[in-house]
Coordinates of C-alpha atoms and ligand atoms in Angstrom, one line a residue:
X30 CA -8.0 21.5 7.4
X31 CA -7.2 19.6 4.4
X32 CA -9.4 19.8 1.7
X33 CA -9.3 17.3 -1.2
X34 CA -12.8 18.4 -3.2
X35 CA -12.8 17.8 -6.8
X36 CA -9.9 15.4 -6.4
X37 CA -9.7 11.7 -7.7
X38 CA -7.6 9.3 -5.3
X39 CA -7.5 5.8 -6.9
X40 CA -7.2 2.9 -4.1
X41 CA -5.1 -0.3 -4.4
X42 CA -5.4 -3.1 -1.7
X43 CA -8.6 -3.0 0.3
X44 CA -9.8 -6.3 0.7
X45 CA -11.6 -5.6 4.2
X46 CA -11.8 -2.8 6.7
X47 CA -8.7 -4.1 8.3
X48 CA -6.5 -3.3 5.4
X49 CA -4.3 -0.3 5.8
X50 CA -5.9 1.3 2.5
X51 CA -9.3 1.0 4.3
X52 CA -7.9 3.7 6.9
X53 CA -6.5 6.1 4.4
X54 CA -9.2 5.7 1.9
X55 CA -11.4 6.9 4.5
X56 CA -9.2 9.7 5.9
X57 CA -9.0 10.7 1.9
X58 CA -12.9 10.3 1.6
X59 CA -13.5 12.3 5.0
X60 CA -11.1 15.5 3.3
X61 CA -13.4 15.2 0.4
X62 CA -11.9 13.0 -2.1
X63 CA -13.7 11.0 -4.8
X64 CA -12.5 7.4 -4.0
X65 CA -12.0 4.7 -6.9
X66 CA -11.4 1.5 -5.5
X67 CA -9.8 -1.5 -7.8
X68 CA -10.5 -5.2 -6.2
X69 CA -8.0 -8.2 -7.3
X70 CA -10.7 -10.7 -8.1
X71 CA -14.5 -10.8 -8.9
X72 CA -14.7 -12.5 -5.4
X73 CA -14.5 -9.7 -4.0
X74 CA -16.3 -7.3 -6.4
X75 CA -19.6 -7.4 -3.8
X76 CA -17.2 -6.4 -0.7
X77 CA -15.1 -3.5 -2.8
X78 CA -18.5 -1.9 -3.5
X79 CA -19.9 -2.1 0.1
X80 CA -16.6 -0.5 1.2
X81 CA -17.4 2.2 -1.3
X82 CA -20.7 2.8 0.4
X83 CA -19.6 2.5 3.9
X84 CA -16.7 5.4 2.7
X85 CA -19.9 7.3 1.7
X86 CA -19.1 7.2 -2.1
X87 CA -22.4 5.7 -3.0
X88 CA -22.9 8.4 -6.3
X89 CA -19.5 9.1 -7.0
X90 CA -17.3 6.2 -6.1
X91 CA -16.5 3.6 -8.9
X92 CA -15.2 0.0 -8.3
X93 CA -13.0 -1.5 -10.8
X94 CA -11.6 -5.1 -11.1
X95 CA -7.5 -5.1 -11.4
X96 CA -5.0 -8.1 -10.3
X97 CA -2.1 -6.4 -10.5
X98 CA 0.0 -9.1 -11.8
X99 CA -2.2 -9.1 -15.3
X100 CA -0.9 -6.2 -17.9
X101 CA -4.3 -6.3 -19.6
X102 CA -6.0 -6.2 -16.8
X103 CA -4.0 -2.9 -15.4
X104 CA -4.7 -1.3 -18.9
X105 CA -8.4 -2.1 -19.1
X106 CA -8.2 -0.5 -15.4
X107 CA -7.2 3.0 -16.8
X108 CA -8.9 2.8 -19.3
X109 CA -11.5 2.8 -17.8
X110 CA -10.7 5.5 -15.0
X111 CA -10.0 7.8 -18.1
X112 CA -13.4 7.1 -19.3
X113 CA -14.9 8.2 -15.9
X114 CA -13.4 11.1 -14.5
X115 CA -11.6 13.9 -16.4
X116 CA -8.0 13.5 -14.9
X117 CA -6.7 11.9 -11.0
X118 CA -4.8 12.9 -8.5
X119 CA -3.8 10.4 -6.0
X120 CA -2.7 6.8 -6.4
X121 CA -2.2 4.5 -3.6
X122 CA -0.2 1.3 -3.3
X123 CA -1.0 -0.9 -0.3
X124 CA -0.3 -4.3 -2.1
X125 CA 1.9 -6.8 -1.1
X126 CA 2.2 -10.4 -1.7
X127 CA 4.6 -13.4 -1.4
X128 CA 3.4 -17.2 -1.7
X129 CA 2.8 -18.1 2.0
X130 CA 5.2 -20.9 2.4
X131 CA 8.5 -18.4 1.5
X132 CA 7.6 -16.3 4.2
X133 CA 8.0 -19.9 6.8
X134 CA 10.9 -21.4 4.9
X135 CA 14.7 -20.8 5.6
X136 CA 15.2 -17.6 3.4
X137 CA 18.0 -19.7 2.0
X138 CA 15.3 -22.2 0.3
X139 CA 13.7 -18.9 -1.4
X140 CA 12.3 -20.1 -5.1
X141 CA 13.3 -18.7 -8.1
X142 CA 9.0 -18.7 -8.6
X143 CA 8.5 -17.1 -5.0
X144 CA 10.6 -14.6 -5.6
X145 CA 9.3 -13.5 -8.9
X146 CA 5.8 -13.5 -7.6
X147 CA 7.1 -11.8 -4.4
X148 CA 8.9 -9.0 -7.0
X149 CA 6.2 -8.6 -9.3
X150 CA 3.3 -8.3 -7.4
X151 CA 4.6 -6.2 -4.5
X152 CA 7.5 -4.3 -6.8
X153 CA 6.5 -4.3 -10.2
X154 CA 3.2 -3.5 -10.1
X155 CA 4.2 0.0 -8.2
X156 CA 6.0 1.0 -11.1
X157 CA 3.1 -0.3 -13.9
X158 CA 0.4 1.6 -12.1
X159 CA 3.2 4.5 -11.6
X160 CA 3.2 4.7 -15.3
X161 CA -1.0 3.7 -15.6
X162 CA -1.3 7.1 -13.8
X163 CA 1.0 9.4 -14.4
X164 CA -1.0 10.7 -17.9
X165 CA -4.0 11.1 -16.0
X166 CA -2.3 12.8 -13.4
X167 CA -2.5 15.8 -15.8
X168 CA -2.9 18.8 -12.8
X169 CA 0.3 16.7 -10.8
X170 CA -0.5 14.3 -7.9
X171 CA 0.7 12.4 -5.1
X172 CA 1.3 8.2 -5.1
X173 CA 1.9 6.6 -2.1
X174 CA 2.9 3.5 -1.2
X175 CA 3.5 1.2 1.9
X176 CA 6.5 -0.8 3.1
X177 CA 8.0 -2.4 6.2
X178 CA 11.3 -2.0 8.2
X179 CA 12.0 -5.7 7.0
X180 CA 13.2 -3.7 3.8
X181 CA 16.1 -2.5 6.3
X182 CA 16.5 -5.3 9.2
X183 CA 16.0 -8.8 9.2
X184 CA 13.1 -9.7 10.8
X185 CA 12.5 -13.9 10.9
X186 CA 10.1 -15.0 8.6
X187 CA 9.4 -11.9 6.4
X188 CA 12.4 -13.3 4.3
X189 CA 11.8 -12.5 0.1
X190 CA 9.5 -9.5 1.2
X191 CA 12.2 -7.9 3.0
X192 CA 14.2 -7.8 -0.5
X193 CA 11.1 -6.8 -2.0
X194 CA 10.3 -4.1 0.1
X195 CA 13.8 -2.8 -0.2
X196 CA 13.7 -3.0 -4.4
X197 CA 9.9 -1.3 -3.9
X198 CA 11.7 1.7 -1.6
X199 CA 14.2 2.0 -4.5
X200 CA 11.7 2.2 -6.8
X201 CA 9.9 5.2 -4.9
X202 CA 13.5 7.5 -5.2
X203 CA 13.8 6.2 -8.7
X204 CA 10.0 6.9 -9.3
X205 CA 10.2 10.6 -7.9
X206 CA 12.8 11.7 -10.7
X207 CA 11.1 10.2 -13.1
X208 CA 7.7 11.8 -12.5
X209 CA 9.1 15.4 -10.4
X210 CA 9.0 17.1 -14.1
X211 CA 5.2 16.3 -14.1
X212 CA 4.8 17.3 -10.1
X213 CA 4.0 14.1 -9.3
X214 CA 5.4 12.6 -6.0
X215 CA 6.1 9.9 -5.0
X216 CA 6.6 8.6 -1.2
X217 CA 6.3 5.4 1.0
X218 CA 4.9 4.9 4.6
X219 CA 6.8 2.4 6.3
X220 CA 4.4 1.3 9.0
X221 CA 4.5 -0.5 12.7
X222 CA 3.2 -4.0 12.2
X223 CA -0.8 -3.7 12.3
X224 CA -2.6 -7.5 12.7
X225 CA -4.2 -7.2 9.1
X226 CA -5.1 -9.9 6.6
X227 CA -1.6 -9.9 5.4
X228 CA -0.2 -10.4 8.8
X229 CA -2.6 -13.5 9.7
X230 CA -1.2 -16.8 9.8
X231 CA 2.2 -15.2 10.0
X232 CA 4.4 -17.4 13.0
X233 CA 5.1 -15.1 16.2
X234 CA 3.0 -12.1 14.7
X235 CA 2.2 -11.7 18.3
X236 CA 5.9 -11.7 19.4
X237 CA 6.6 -9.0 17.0
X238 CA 3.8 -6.7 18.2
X239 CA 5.1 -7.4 22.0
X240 CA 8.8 -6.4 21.0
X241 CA 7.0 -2.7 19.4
X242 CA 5.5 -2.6 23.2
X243 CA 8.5 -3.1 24.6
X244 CA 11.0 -1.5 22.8
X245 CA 9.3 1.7 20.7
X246 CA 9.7 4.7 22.2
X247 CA 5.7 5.3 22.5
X248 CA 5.5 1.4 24.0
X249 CA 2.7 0.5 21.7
X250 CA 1.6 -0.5 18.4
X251 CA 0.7 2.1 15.6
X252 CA -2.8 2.1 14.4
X253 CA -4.4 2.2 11.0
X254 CA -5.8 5.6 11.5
X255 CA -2.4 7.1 12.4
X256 CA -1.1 5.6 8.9
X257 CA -4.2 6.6 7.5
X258 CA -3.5 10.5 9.1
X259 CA -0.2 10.3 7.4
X260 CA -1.2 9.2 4.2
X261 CA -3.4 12.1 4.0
X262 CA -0.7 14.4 4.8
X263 CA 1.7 13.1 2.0
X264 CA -0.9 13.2 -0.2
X265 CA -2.3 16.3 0.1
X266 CA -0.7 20.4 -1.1
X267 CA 0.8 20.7 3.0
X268 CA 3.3 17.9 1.6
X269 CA 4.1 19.9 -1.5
X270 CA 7.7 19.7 -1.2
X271 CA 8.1 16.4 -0.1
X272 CA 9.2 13.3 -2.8
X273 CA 11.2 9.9 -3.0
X274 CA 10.9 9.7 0.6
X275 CA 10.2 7.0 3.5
X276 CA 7.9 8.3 6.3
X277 CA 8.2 6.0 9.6
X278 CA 4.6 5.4 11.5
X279 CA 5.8 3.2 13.7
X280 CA 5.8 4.9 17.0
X281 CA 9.5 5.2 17.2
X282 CA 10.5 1.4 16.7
X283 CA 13.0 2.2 13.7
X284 CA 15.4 4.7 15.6
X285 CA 16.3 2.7 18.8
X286 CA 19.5 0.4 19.3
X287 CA 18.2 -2.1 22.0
Ligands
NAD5 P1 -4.3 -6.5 3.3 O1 -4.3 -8.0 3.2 O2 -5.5 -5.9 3.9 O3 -3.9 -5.8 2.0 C1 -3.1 -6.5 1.0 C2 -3.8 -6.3 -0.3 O4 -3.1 -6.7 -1.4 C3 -5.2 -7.0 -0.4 O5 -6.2 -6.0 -0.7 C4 -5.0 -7.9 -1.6 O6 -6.2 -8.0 -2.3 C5 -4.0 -7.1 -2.4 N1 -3.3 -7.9 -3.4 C6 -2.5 -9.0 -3.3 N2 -2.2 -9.5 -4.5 C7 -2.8 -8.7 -5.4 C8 -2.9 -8.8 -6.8 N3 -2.2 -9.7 -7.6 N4 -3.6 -7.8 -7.5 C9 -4.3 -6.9 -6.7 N5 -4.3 -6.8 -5.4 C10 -3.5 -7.7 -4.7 O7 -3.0 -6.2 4.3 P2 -2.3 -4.8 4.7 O8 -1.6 -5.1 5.9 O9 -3.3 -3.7 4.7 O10 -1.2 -4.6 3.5 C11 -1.2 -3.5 2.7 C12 0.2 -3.0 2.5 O11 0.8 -2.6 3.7 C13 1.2 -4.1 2.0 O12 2.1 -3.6 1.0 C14 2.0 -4.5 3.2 O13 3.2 -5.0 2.9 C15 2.1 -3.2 3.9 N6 2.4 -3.2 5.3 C16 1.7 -3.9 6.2 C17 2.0 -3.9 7.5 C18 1.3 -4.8 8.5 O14 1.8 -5.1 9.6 N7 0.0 -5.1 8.3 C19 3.1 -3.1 8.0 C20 3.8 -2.4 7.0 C21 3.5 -2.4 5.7
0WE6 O1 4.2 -6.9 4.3 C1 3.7 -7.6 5.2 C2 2.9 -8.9 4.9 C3 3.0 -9.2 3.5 C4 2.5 -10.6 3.1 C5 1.7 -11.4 3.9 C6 1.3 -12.6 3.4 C7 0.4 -13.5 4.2 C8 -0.4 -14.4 3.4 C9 2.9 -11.0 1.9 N1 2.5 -12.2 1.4 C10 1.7 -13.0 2.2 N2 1.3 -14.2 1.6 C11 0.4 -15.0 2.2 O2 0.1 -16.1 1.7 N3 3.8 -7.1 6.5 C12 4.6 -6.0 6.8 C13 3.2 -7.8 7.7 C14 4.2 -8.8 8.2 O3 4.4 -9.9 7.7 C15 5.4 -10.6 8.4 C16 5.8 -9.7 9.4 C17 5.1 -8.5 9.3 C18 5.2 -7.3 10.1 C19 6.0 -11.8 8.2 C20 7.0 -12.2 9.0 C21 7.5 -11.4 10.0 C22 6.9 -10.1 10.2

């Protein structure tokens, strides 16, 4: 059993129970981790703290505002995590984002705008919140972040995300040396496609899951909870020797040829 009591995991990206960083913030929670959650806007400042009750962190569970793509608004976040709890331990990264018509457009049409917004919210803010952390991380810790196989293969539509991804799983090797000295990790989850917020409105979302059914060798679609399993294990002492890596959950679509 993994036991994460006493420990701090701060959460990035859960806009609703569908997100990915609802599953492992719950797998965290259920190991005995105290959860912070950071929401992007004030919108959703109601919803982030009813997620921290259904997670059962009613008493010790904090819910901060952060839009990652706002430096003040990433230093007024640790801030005031330092002001809360004596040090962290875990950091997860389950933010991506690209302006919606870049992800239907010819990839050759990418904007010079779309692609900064694609970079900065989805790459750069891995590395800010990397650095946001790392002196609170004074007992060493675990960040985690999540990507998709579009980093590697072309996939139709994902288009400026799949460059982002692959700058955001360069980041994670380039991360690991940076922070080993301070035994921090740092690792990635590259996940099957799950039907989340981020994958609505996306064209032939459906197609793609059908092609995981056909063609993975498990012939189905990963779940949250199996990402949320994994993100446990990376982040907890049982992945102590593990860093700058990419962990596949996605039932086996990545290794096959046909
Ligand atoms: P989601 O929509 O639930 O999560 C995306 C999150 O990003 C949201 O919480 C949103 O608020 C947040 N976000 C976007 N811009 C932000 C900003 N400026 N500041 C702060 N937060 C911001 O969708 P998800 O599928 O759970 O996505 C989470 C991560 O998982 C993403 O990195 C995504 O690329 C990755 N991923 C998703 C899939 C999939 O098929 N759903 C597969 C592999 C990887
Ligand atoms: O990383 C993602 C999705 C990321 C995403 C989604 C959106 C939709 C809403 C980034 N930006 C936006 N912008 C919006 O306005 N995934 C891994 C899920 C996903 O998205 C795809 C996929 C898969 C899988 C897009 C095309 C093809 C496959």
């Amino acid at each position: 059993m993994i036991d994460l009591k006493g420990k701090v995991a701060v959460v990035f990206g859960l806009a609703n129970k569908r997100s990915i960083a609802y599953s492992v913030a719950q797998k965290l929670a259920e190991a005995g981790a105290t959860l912070v959650l950071s929401y992007q806007s004030e919108r959703l400042q109601r919803e982030a703290e009813e997620l921290l009750n259904d997670l059962g962190q009613t008493s010790v569970g904090r819910a901060f505002k952060c839009d990652v793509a706002s430096d003040e608004d990433i230093d007024a976040l640790f801030a005031q995590i330092a002001a809360t709890y004596p040090k962290i331990d875990i950091l997860i990264h389950s933010i991506g984002f690209a302006p919606p018509d870049a992800l239907k457009e010819d990839f050759l049409l990418t904007s010079r705008e779309a692609f900064r917004i694609a970079h900065d919210v989805s790459v750069y803010s891995f590395i800010a919140l990397a650095r946001g952390a790392a002196p609170l991380m004074t007992d060493g810790g675990a960040i985690l972040t999540l990507t998709y196989y579009g980093a590697e293969k072309v996939f139709p539509n994902y288009n400026v995300m799949g460059v982002a991804k692959a700058a955001l799983e360069s980041a994670v090797r380039y991360l690991a040396v940076s922070l080993g000295s301070k035994s921090i990790r740092v690792n990635a989850i590259s996940a099957g496609p799950i039907k989340t917020l981020a994958a609505r409105g996306i064209n032939d979302f459906s197609q793609i899951l059908t092609a995981v059914t056909a063609r993975a060798p498990l012939h189905r679609n990963v779940e949250q909870a199996e990402v949320g399993n994994t993100a446990l294990f990376l982040c907890s002492p049982l992945a102590s020797g593990i860093t700058g890596e990419i962990t596949f959950v996605d039932c086996g679509f990545n290794i096959t040829g046909i």
